[in-house]
Coordinates of C-alpha atoms in Angstrom, one line a residue:
Chain A
M17 CA -15.9 24.8 9.8
A18 CA -19.5 27.1 10.6
G19 CA -21.5 27.4 7.5
R20 CA -20.7 24.7 5.9
I21 CA -22.9 21.7 4.1
P22 CA -22.8 18.4 6.0
L23 CA -21.9 16.0 3.4
F24 CA -22.3 11.9 4.2
L25 CA -19.9 10.1 0.8
L26 CA -21.2 6.5 0.5
A27 CA -19.4 4.4 -1.7
C28 CA -21.4 1.2 -2.7
G29 CA -18.8 -1.6 -5.5
S30 CA -18.1 -5.1 -4.4
F31 CA -15.2 -4.8 -1.5
N32 CA -14.3 -9.0 -2.6
P33 CA -12.2 -8.0 -0.4
I34 CA -11.8 -4.4 0.8
T35 CA -8.4 -3.0 0.9
H36 CA -6.6 0.0 1.9
Q37 CA -7.5 1.3 -1.6
H38 CA -10.8 1.4 -0.3
M39 CA -10.3 3.3 2.5
R40 CA -8.3 5.7 1.0
L41 CA -10.4 7.5 -1.5
F42 CA -12.5 7.9 1.4
E43 CA -9.7 9.9 3.4
L44 CA -9.0 11.5 -0.2
A45 CA -11.9 12.6 -0.4
R46 CA -12.9 14.0 2.5
D47 CA -9.4 16.2 2.4
Q48 CA -10.2 17.1 -1.3
M49 CA -14.0 18.1 -0.3
H50 CA -13.4 20.5 3.3
Q51 CA -11.1 22.1 0.5
T52 CA -14.0 23.1 -1.9
G53 CA -14.5 25.5 1.4
L54 CA -18.5 23.7 0.8
Y55 CA -18.6 21.0 2.9
R56 CA -17.8 20.0 6.3
V57 CA -18.1 16.2 6.0
V58 CA -19.3 14.3 8.3
G59 CA -20.2 10.5 7.6
G60 CA -19.1 7.9 4.9
I61 CA -20.1 5.1 4.3
V62 CA -19.2 1.9 2.8
S63 CA -22.4 -0.6 1.2
P64 CA -21.1 -3.8 -0.2
V65 CA -22.9 -4.9 -2.4
S66 CA -25.6 -7.9 -2.7
N67 CA -24.7 -11.6 -3.0
G68 CA -28.0 -11.1 -6.2
Y69 CA -25.2 -9.1 -8.5
G70 CA -23.5 -12.4 -9.3
K71 CA -20.0 -10.9 -10.4
H72 CA -17.7 -13.8 -10.7
G73 CA -15.5 -14.9 -7.3
L74 CA -18.1 -12.9 -5.5
V75 CA -18.1 -14.1 -1.4
A76 CA -20.8 -14.0 0.5
S77 CA -21.6 -10.8 1.3
K78 CA -21.8 -11.9 5.3
H79 CA -18.0 -12.7 4.5
R80 CA -17.6 -9.1 3.1
L81 CA -19.9 -7.2 5.4
A82 CA -17.5 -8.3 8.8
M83 CA -13.7 -8.2 6.7
A84 CA -15.3 -4.3 6.7
R85 CA -15.9 -4.0 9.4
L86 CA -12.7 -5.9 10.8
A87 CA -11.3 -2.6 8.6
L88 CA -13.1 0.5 9.6
Q89 CA -12.7 -0.1 13.0
S90 CA -10.3 1.6 13.6
S91 CA -12.2 4.7 11.2
D92 CA -14.0 6.7 13.4
W93 CA -16.4 8.6 10.3
V94 CA -16.4 5.7 8.2
T95 CA -18.6 2.9 8.9
V96 CA -20.4 0.1 7.2
D97 CA -24.0 -0.6 6.1
D98 CA -25.6 -3.6 5.3
W99 CA -29.0 -3.0 4.0
E100 CA -28.2 -2.9 -0.2
S101 CA -26.7 -6.6 0.8
Q102 CA -29.8 -8.1 3.1
Q103 CA -31.7 -7.0 -0.2
S104 CA -33.4 -10.5 -1.3
D105 CA -32.5 -8.8 -5.1
W106 CA -29.8 -6.7 -6.2
T107 CA -29.8 -2.7 -6.0
E108 CA -29.9 -0.4 -8.5
T109 CA -26.9 1.7 -7.0
V110 CA -29.8 4.7 -7.5
V111 CA -31.9 3.6 -5.1
T112 CA -28.9 2.3 -2.5
M113 CA -28.8 6.0 -2.5
R114 CA -32.5 6.3 -2.0
Y115 CA -31.9 4.3 1.7
H116 CA -29.1 6.1 2.4
Y117 CA -30.4 9.7 1.4
R118 CA -34.2 9.2 3.4
R119 CA -32.0 8.0 6.7
I120 CA -29.9 10.6 7.1
T121 CA -32.4 12.9 6.7
A122 CA -34.5 11.4 8.9
Q123 CA -31.4 11.5 11.2
Y124 CA -31.3 15.7 10.8
Q125 CA -35.0 16.5 11.6
Q126 CA -35.1 14.3 14.4
R127 CA -31.9 16.0 14.9
T128 CA -33.5 19.5 15.0
G129 CA -37.2 18.8 16.1
E130 CA -35.6 17.7 18.9
R131 CA -33.0 20.9 19.6
K132 CA -34.6 24.0 20.7
D133 CA -32.2 26.5 20.4
P134 CA -31.4 27.9 17.0
P135 CA -29.1 24.5 15.3
T136 CA -25.5 26.4 14.7
E137 CA -22.7 24.3 13.4
N138 CA -24.4 21.2 12.3
S139 CA -27.7 23.0 10.7
G140 CA -28.1 22.4 6.8
K141 CA -29.8 19.4 5.6
P142 CA -26.4 16.8 4.9
L143 CA -26.2 16.0 1.4
L144 CA -25.0 12.9 0.1
K145 CA -22.7 12.3 -2.8
L146 CA -21.3 8.9 -4.0
L147 CA -17.3 8.4 -3.5
C148 CA -16.3 6.0 -6.3
G149 CA -13.0 5.2 -8.0
A150 CA -12.0 6.6 -12.2
D151 CA -13.3 3.0 -13.5
F152 CA -17.2 3.0 -11.7
M153 CA -17.4 6.4 -13.8
E154 CA -16.1 4.4 -16.6
T155 CA -18.9 1.8 -16.3
F156 CA -21.3 5.1 -17.1
K157 CA -21.1 3.6 -20.5
V158 CA -21.0 0.1 -20.7
S159 CA -24.8 -0.8 -22.6
G160 CA -27.3 -1.8 -20.6
L161 CA -25.4 -1.6 -16.6
W162 CA -27.0 1.7 -15.7
R163 CA -30.6 3.3 -17.4
D164 CA -30.0 6.6 -18.4
D165 CA -32.3 7.7 -15.9
H166 CA -30.6 6.5 -12.9
I167 CA -27.6 7.9 -13.8
E168 CA -28.8 11.2 -13.9
E169 CA -29.9 11.2 -11.1
V170 CA -27.1 10.0 -9.5
V171 CA -25.4 12.9 -11.9
G172 CA -27.6 15.4 -11.3
R173 CA -29.2 15.1 -8.3
F174 CA -26.7 13.6 -5.8
G175 CA -23.5 14.3 -6.6
L176 CA -20.4 11.7 -7.9
V177 CA -17.2 12.7 -5.7
C178 CA -14.4 10.8 -8.1
V179 CA -10.7 9.7 -7.3
S180 CA -8.6 8.8 -10.5
R181 CA -4.9 7.9 -10.1
G182 CA -3.6 10.6 -11.5
T183 CA -4.4 10.2 -15.4
L184 CA -6.2 13.0 -16.5
Q185 CA -8.8 10.4 -17.6
T186 CA -12.0 11.0 -15.4
D187 CA -11.8 14.8 -17.4
R188 CA -11.7 13.0 -20.8
T189 CA -14.9 10.8 -19.2
V190 CA -17.1 14.1 -18.4
H191 CA -16.3 15.8 -21.5
E192 CA -16.9 12.3 -23.3
S193 CA -20.6 12.1 -21.9
D194 CA -23.8 14.4 -22.6
V195 CA -24.9 13.5 -19.2
L196 CA -22.2 13.6 -17.1
S197 CA -21.5 17.0 -18.4
R198 CA -24.6 18.6 -17.9
H199 CA -23.4 17.8 -14.6
R200 CA -19.7 18.4 -14.1
R201 CA -21.0 20.9 -11.3
N202 CA -21.6 18.3 -8.9
I203 CA -18.6 16.0 -9.9
F204 CA -15.2 16.4 -7.8
L205 CA -13.0 14.7 -9.1
V206 CA -10.1 14.3 -6.8
R207 CA -6.6 12.8 -8.5
E208 CA -4.5 10.6 -6.2
W209 CA -1.2 11.3 -6.7
V210 CA 0.1 8.3 -5.2
Q211 CA 0.1 5.0 -8.0
N212 CA -1.8 3.3 -5.6
E213 CA -3.3 0.1 -7.6
I214 CA -4.3 -2.0 -4.7
S215 CA -6.7 -4.0 -6.4
A216 CA -8.8 -6.3 -4.8
T217 CA -9.3 -8.6 -7.8
E218 CA -5.1 -7.9 -7.9
V219 CA -5.2 -9.6 -3.9
R220 CA -7.1 -12.8 -4.7
R221 CA -5.1 -13.3 -7.0
A222 CA -2.3 -13.3 -4.4
L223 CA -4.4 -15.2 -2.5
R224 CA -4.7 -17.8 -4.6
R225 CA -1.0 -18.6 -5.3
G226 CA -0.5 -17.8 -1.8
Y227 CA 1.5 -15.1 -2.0
S228 CA 1.6 -12.4 1.1
V229 CA -1.0 -9.3 0.4
K230 CA 0.4 -8.1 3.8
Y231 CA 0.6 -3.8 4.1
L232 CA -2.1 -4.4 1.1
L233 CA -5.5 -4.5 3.6
P234 CA -5.1 -4.1 7.2
D235 CA -4.0 -7.3 9.3
S236 CA -7.4 -8.2 10.8
V237 CA -8.9 -8.5 7.7
I238 CA -6.1 -10.5 6.0
D239 CA -6.4 -13.0 9.6
Y240 CA -9.7 -13.3 8.5
I241 CA -9.7 -14.3 5.2
K242 CA -7.0 -16.8 6.9
E243 CA -10.0 -18.6 9.3
N244 CA -12.8 -18.9 7.1
N245 CA -10.4 -19.7 3.1
L246 CA -12.0 -17.6 1.9
Y247 CA -10.0 -16.3 -1.6
T248 CA -9.3 -19.9 -3.1
Q249 CA -10.2 -21.5 -7.3
D250 CA -13.3 -22.9 -6.6
S251 CA -14.7 -19.3 -4.9
E252 CA -13.3 -17.3 -8.2
M253 CA -15.0 -19.4 -10.3
K254 CA -18.3 -18.5 -8.2
N255 CA -20.9 -17.0 -10.5
K256 CA -18.4 -17.7 -14.0
E257 CA -21.5 -18.5 -16.6
I258 CA -24.0 -15.9 -14.7
K259 CA -24.7 -13.1 -16.2
L260 CA -24.1 -10.3 -14.3
R261 CA -27.2 -8.3 -13.1
P262 CA -28.2 -5.1 -14.0
L263 CA -27.7 -6.9 -17.4
N264 CA -31.1 -9.1 -16.8
K265 CA -33.2 -7.2 -14.3
Q266 CA -32.9 -3.1 -16.0
T267 CA -33.4 -6.0 -19.9
I268 CA -36.8 -7.2 -18.4
L269 CA -37.7 -3.7 -17.0
Q270 CA -37.5 -1.8 -20.4
D271 CA -39.5 -4.5 -21.9
Chain B
M19 CA 14.2 -32.9 4.3
A20 CA 14.5 -29.7 1.2
S21 CA 14.5 -27.3 3.9
Q22 CA 17.2 -28.3 4.9
E23 CA 19.1 -27.9 1.1
K24 CA 17.3 -24.6 0.8
T25 CA 20.0 -21.1 2.1
K26 CA 18.7 -19.4 4.7
V27 CA 18.4 -15.7 4.2
V28 CA 18.6 -12.6 5.5
L29 CA 16.7 -9.5 3.9
L30 CA 18.9 -6.0 5.0
A31 CA 16.5 -2.7 4.1
C32 CA 18.7 0.1 3.9
G33 CA 17.3 3.9 3.8
S34 CA 15.9 6.9 5.4
F35 CA 13.3 5.3 6.2
N36 CA 11.4 9.3 6.5
P37 CA 9.1 7.9 6.9
I38 CA 8.5 3.6 6.6
T39 CA 5.3 3.4 4.7
N40 CA 2.9 0.5 3.9
M41 CA 5.5 -0.1 0.7
H42 CA 9.0 -0.5 2.3
L43 CA 7.2 -2.8 4.3
R44 CA 5.8 -4.4 1.1
M45 CA 9.2 -5.0 -0.9
F46 CA 9.7 -7.3 2.2
E47 CA 6.5 -8.9 1.4
L48 CA 7.7 -9.3 -2.4
A49 CA 11.7 -10.3 -2.2
R50 CA 11.1 -13.3 0.2
D51 CA 7.7 -14.9 -1.4
H52 CA 9.3 -14.7 -4.1
L53 CA 13.4 -16.1 -2.8
E54 CA 10.7 -18.8 -1.6
D55 CA 9.3 -19.3 -4.7
T56 CA 12.8 -20.2 -6.5
G57 CA 12.2 -23.2 -3.9
R58 CA 16.5 -22.9 -3.3
Y59 CA 15.7 -20.3 -0.5
T60 CA 14.3 -19.4 3.4
V61 CA 14.2 -16.3 4.6
V62 CA 14.9 -16.2 8.3
K63 CA 14.2 -12.6 9.0
G64 CA 14.5 -8.8 7.7
I65 CA 16.1 -6.2 8.5
V66 CA 15.0 -2.1 8.4
S67 CA 18.5 0.0 9.2
P68 CA 17.0 3.3 9.4
V69 CA 20.4 6.0 7.8
G70 CA 21.9 7.6 10.5
D71 CA 21.4 11.6 10.7
P72 CA 25.4 12.2 9.7
Y73 CA 23.8 11.6 6.1
G74 CA 22.4 15.0 5.2
K75 CA 19.5 14.6 3.5
K76 CA 17.2 17.3 3.2
G77 CA 14.2 17.3 5.7
L78 CA 15.9 13.8 7.6
V79 CA 14.5 14.5 10.4
T80 CA 15.9 12.5 13.7
A81 CA 16.6 9.2 13.7
C82 CA 15.3 8.5 17.2
G83 CA 11.7 9.2 15.8
R84 CA 12.3 6.9 12.5
V85 CA 13.4 4.1 14.7
T86 CA 11.1 4.3 16.7
M87 CA 8.2 5.0 13.5
A88 CA 10.2 2.3 12.0
R89 CA 9.2 -0.4 14.9
L90 CA 5.8 0.0 15.2
A91 CA 5.0 -0.2 11.7
T92 CA 6.9 -4.1 12.1
E93 CA 5.3 -4.4 15.5
N94 CA 3.1 -7.0 14.0
S95 CA 5.6 -8.4 11.8
D96 CA 6.6 -11.4 13.1
W97 CA 10.6 -11.7 11.0
I98 CA 10.5 -8.3 10.3
T99 CA 13.1 -6.0 12.4
V100 CA 14.1 -2.5 13.5
D101 CA 17.8 -2.5 14.3
D102 CA 19.8 0.9 15.1
W103 CA 23.2 0.4 15.0
E104 CA 23.9 2.5 12.1
C105 CA 21.9 5.6 12.8
Q106 CA 24.1 5.1 16.8
Q107 CA 27.3 5.5 14.4
I108 CA 29.0 8.4 15.0
E109 CA 29.7 9.0 10.3
W110 CA 27.3 8.0 8.4
V111 CA 28.0 4.5 7.4
P112 CA 28.4 3.3 2.8
T113 CA 26.3 0.3 3.0
A114 CA 29.0 -2.5 2.3
K115 CA 29.8 -1.7 5.4
V116 CA 26.1 -1.9 7.2
L117 CA 26.4 -5.3 4.4
W118 CA 29.8 -6.1 6.5
H119 CA 28.5 -5.6 9.7
Y120 CA 25.3 -7.8 9.6
H121 CA 27.4 -10.0 7.5
E122 CA 30.2 -10.3 10.9
E123 CA 27.2 -10.2 13.4
L124 CA 24.8 -13.8 12.0
I125 CA 28.7 -15.4 11.8
S126 CA 29.5 -14.3 15.2
N127 CA 25.7 -15.5 16.4
E128 CA 26.1 -18.6 14.9
N129 CA 28.8 -19.5 16.6
I130 CA 27.4 -18.5 19.3
N131 CA 24.7 -21.7 18.3
D132 CA 27.6 -23.4 17.6
D133 CA 29.2 -23.7 21.0
V134 CA 25.9 -24.7 22.5
D135 CA 25.9 -27.0 20.4
K136 CA 28.7 -29.0 21.0
G137 CA 27.4 -32.2 19.9
K138 CA 27.2 -30.9 16.0
R139 CA 30.3 -30.6 13.7
R140 CA 29.6 -28.4 10.7
K141 CA 32.6 -27.8 8.0
R142 CA 34.5 -24.3 8.3
R143 CA 35.1 -22.7 5.0
K144 CA 36.7 -19.8 5.6
L145 CA 36.3 -17.8 2.8
E146 CA 39.5 -14.3 2.3
Q147 CA 38.2 -11.1 0.8
N148 CA 40.9 -11.2 -2.0
E149 CA 40.3 -14.7 -3.0
N150 CA 37.1 -14.2 -4.2
A151 CA 38.0 -11.2 -6.2
G152 CA 35.7 -11.6 -9.5
Q153 CA 34.0 -14.0 -8.3
S154 CA 29.7 -14.7 -7.8
S155 CA 29.9 -16.5 -4.3
C156 CA 29.3 -15.4 -2.1
I157 CA 30.4 -15.0 1.7
N158 CA 28.8 -17.5 3.6
T159 CA 31.4 -18.5 6.1
N160 CA 29.9 -21.7 7.6
A161 CA 26.8 -23.5 6.0
D162 CA 24.1 -22.8 8.1
T163 CA 24.5 -19.2 8.4
P164 CA 22.4 -17.6 6.9
Q165 CA 23.3 -15.5 3.7
L166 CA 22.5 -11.4 3.5
K167 CA 21.5 -9.9 1.2
L168 CA 20.9 -6.0 0.1
L169 CA 16.6 -5.5 -0.6
C170 CA 15.7 -2.0 -1.8
G171 CA 14.3 -1.1 -5.3
A172 CA 15.3 -0.4 -8.4
D173 CA 15.9 3.6 -7.8
V174 CA 18.9 2.3 -5.4
L175 CA 20.3 0.2 -8.2
E176 CA 19.9 2.9 -10.6
S177 CA 21.4 5.7 -8.4
F178 CA 24.6 3.2 -9.0
D179 CA 25.2 6.0 -12.1
V180 CA 25.1 8.9 -9.9
P181 CA 28.8 10.6 -9.9
S182 CA 30.6 10.1 -6.8
L183 CA 27.3 8.6 -4.7
W184 CA 28.8 5.1 -4.4
K185 CA 32.4 3.8 -4.6
T186 CA 33.0 1.3 -7.4
D187 CA 34.4 -1.4 -4.7
D188 CA 31.7 -1.4 -2.4
I189 CA 28.8 -1.5 -5.6
E190 CA 31.0 -4.5 -6.3
E191 CA 31.3 -5.6 -3.3
I192 CA 27.3 -6.2 -2.4
V193 CA 26.9 -7.4 -5.9
S194 CA 29.5 -9.9 -5.4
H195 CA 29.9 -11.0 -1.3
Y196 CA 26.0 -10.8 -1.2
G197 CA 24.0 -9.5 -3.6
I198 CA 21.0 -7.3 -4.3
V199 CA 17.0 -8.1 -3.9
C200 CA 15.3 -5.3 -5.9
I201 CA 11.9 -4.5 -6.4
T202 CA 11.0 -3.1 -9.5
R203 CA 9.2 0.2 -9.8
F204 CA 7.8 2.1 -11.3
G205 CA 9.5 3.8 -14.5
C206 CA 12.8 2.1 -13.6
D207 CA 13.7 -0.8 -15.7
P208 CA 16.4 -2.7 -13.8
E209 CA 16.8 -5.7 -15.9
K210 CA 18.5 -3.0 -18.7
F211 CA 19.9 -1.1 -16.2
I212 CA 21.8 -4.2 -14.9
N213 CA 22.4 -5.6 -19.1
Q214 CA 23.9 -1.9 -19.5
S215 CA 27.0 -1.6 -16.6
D216 CA 29.1 -4.9 -17.1
L217 CA 29.6 -5.0 -13.1
L218 CA 26.4 -5.6 -12.7
Y219 CA 25.8 -8.3 -15.4
K220 CA 29.3 -9.6 -14.8
H221 CA 27.1 -10.7 -11.0
R222 CA 23.5 -10.6 -12.3
K223 CA 23.3 -13.8 -11.4
N224 CA 23.1 -12.0 -7.8
I225 CA 20.5 -10.0 -8.3
H226 CA 17.0 -10.9 -8.0
V227 CA 14.6 -8.4 -9.6
V228 CA 10.9 -8.6 -8.2
R229 CA 8.5 -7.8 -9.9
E230 CA 5.7 -5.5 -8.2
W231 CA 2.7 -7.0 -9.0
V232 CA 0.7 -4.4 -7.3
I233 CA 1.2 -0.8 -8.2
N234 CA 2.2 0.4 -4.9
E235 CA 4.2 3.7 -5.0
I236 CA 3.7 5.4 -1.4
S237 CA 6.4 7.6 -1.5
A238 CA 7.6 8.9 1.5
T239 CA 8.1 12.7 0.2
H240 CA 4.5 12.1 -0.6
V241 CA 3.6 11.1 2.5
R242 CA 5.8 13.8 3.6
R243 CA 3.8 16.8 2.0
S244 CA 1.1 15.4 2.0
L245 CA 1.5 15.5 6.0
R246 CA 3.0 19.5 5.2
R247 CA -0.6 20.3 3.8
G248 CA -2.5 19.1 6.1
Q249 CA -3.4 15.6 4.0
S250 CA -4.3 12.3 5.5
V251 CA -1.8 9.6 4.8
R252 CA -3.7 7.0 6.6
Y253 CA -3.8 3.2 4.9
L254 CA -0.6 4.7 3.4
L255 CA 1.1 4.0 6.9
P256 CA 1.5 1.9 8.9
D257 CA -2.0 2.6 11.8
P258 CA 0.3 3.3 14.9
V259 CA 2.8 5.2 12.8
V260 CA 0.2 8.4 11.5
N261 CA -0.7 8.3 14.7
Y262 CA 2.6 8.6 16.2
I263 CA 3.9 11.3 13.7
Q264 CA 0.8 13.2 14.5
E265 CA 0.9 13.0 17.9
N266 CA 4.9 14.9 17.4
N267 CA 3.9 16.7 15.1
L268 CA 6.9 15.3 13.1
Y269 CA 6.8 16.6 9.5
T270 CA 6.7 20.4 8.9
A271 CA 8.0 22.9 6.8
E272 CA 10.9 23.3 8.9
S273 CA 11.1 19.7 9.3
E274 CA 11.6 20.0 5.4
R275 CA 14.2 22.1 5.5
N276 CA 16.3 19.9 7.3
N277 CA 19.9 19.8 6.3
A278 CA 18.8 21.6 3.2
D279 CA 22.2 23.5 2.8
Q280 CA 24.0 19.9 3.3
V281 CA 26.0 17.8 0.6
L282 CA 25.0 14.1 1.0
A283 CA 27.5 12.7 3.1
P284 CA 28.5 10.1 0.6
F285 CA 29.9 13.4 -2.2
Q286 CA 32.0 14.4 1.1
R287 CA 33.9 12.1 0.8

């Protein structure tokens, strides 16, 4: 894979809890980006959202981080990062992206600075793209959830790798949005041919009702959930009356 | 107290398991939850029974490999096991016979238990197959012997319609004497199918349709295709199975051509 651009994939989300489907996103995205012939995927980052996000049923970030770490123990290229969850307030996706981009660039500069001989396979400044599912792209349409200049930066400056579930809805979503269409060359659509709808919402529902979730998430995560009695009627009630933080924060900024 | 009134059930899943996937494993979990939810059953065991090589299905890799993968996949389960009896047989074994074999095994295990527990007295009811022709009572020679049920996806149920694939007598035996636990699948409508078949409709009380609440269509065909193309199948199957496949380079373009000219065993009857 000489001469390819090194690429990091960043997935932001609740990970409430992490499931096999989340982990599949990384695998599918890596395969696809390699097939373009242009990129070499060197790392994956799972960045669980902070508690400040205020999403309905969100359990404490320390748990979501612990579960993600357990799930990714066996992965040799995807890691969990807690920077976003450590911030005092909810952080816009683009801010998280900027942070990670600075970090990987600094690492790269440190490595190339130290190296005496000319850089070979690892040469080239690494890029960072946002990894997401099709539902994520739909959220760009939700009024007040995203700032226009942020969408522009996420898609234009960084780029998206979007995994869809076999329908061509993502094509349509790009087509129906001017900003997405303008940057369509920076949006990589990955088809997931296997219908695999392991939504965390369904997993939480099953847990509340005492049904098995084995084989939908790693055993280690299931054990953790049981030991900490994580997903209950009470936990699902959390933030019920609260408005999602982006809807508050961005209104204030726009005033 | 209540648990003594519940019927014990053993779930038997027959199939290629080529390879076993998280979806196969989910079927067991869903079936158990469903049956126990009714309050009438306790599921005590699950058996994965991979089909023998003589089945002659296209792309089937050796039974040895498929059994090993299934064992790796069920390592972390405290109730699902793998049994290689079926694939030890020289010829292909029709599903009804596989059920009969495991049923006999359950009875003989209970007999062993009875011999050990000499103090207990239990009623024994011996049912003649002829006596029960046409009735939906399950074979149960001993009140404590678990009931054996066939676990499958809705596609298997709908395969009852494929000409010459199943003997009508076998279907009747399966649904009347044992029972089926059928997990829904995308594109299949098991209730409608049952309704449209007089035989299945007659024994509908013995056919439990379980709705998958999470669509999980991890077909082994898709997995094999991805492997041929060098694509990742991680998180579609348990990690030990993925590793085993990689170490043994199991699924290739060549392996997919296995049995390419063969006629499937049931059609050779």
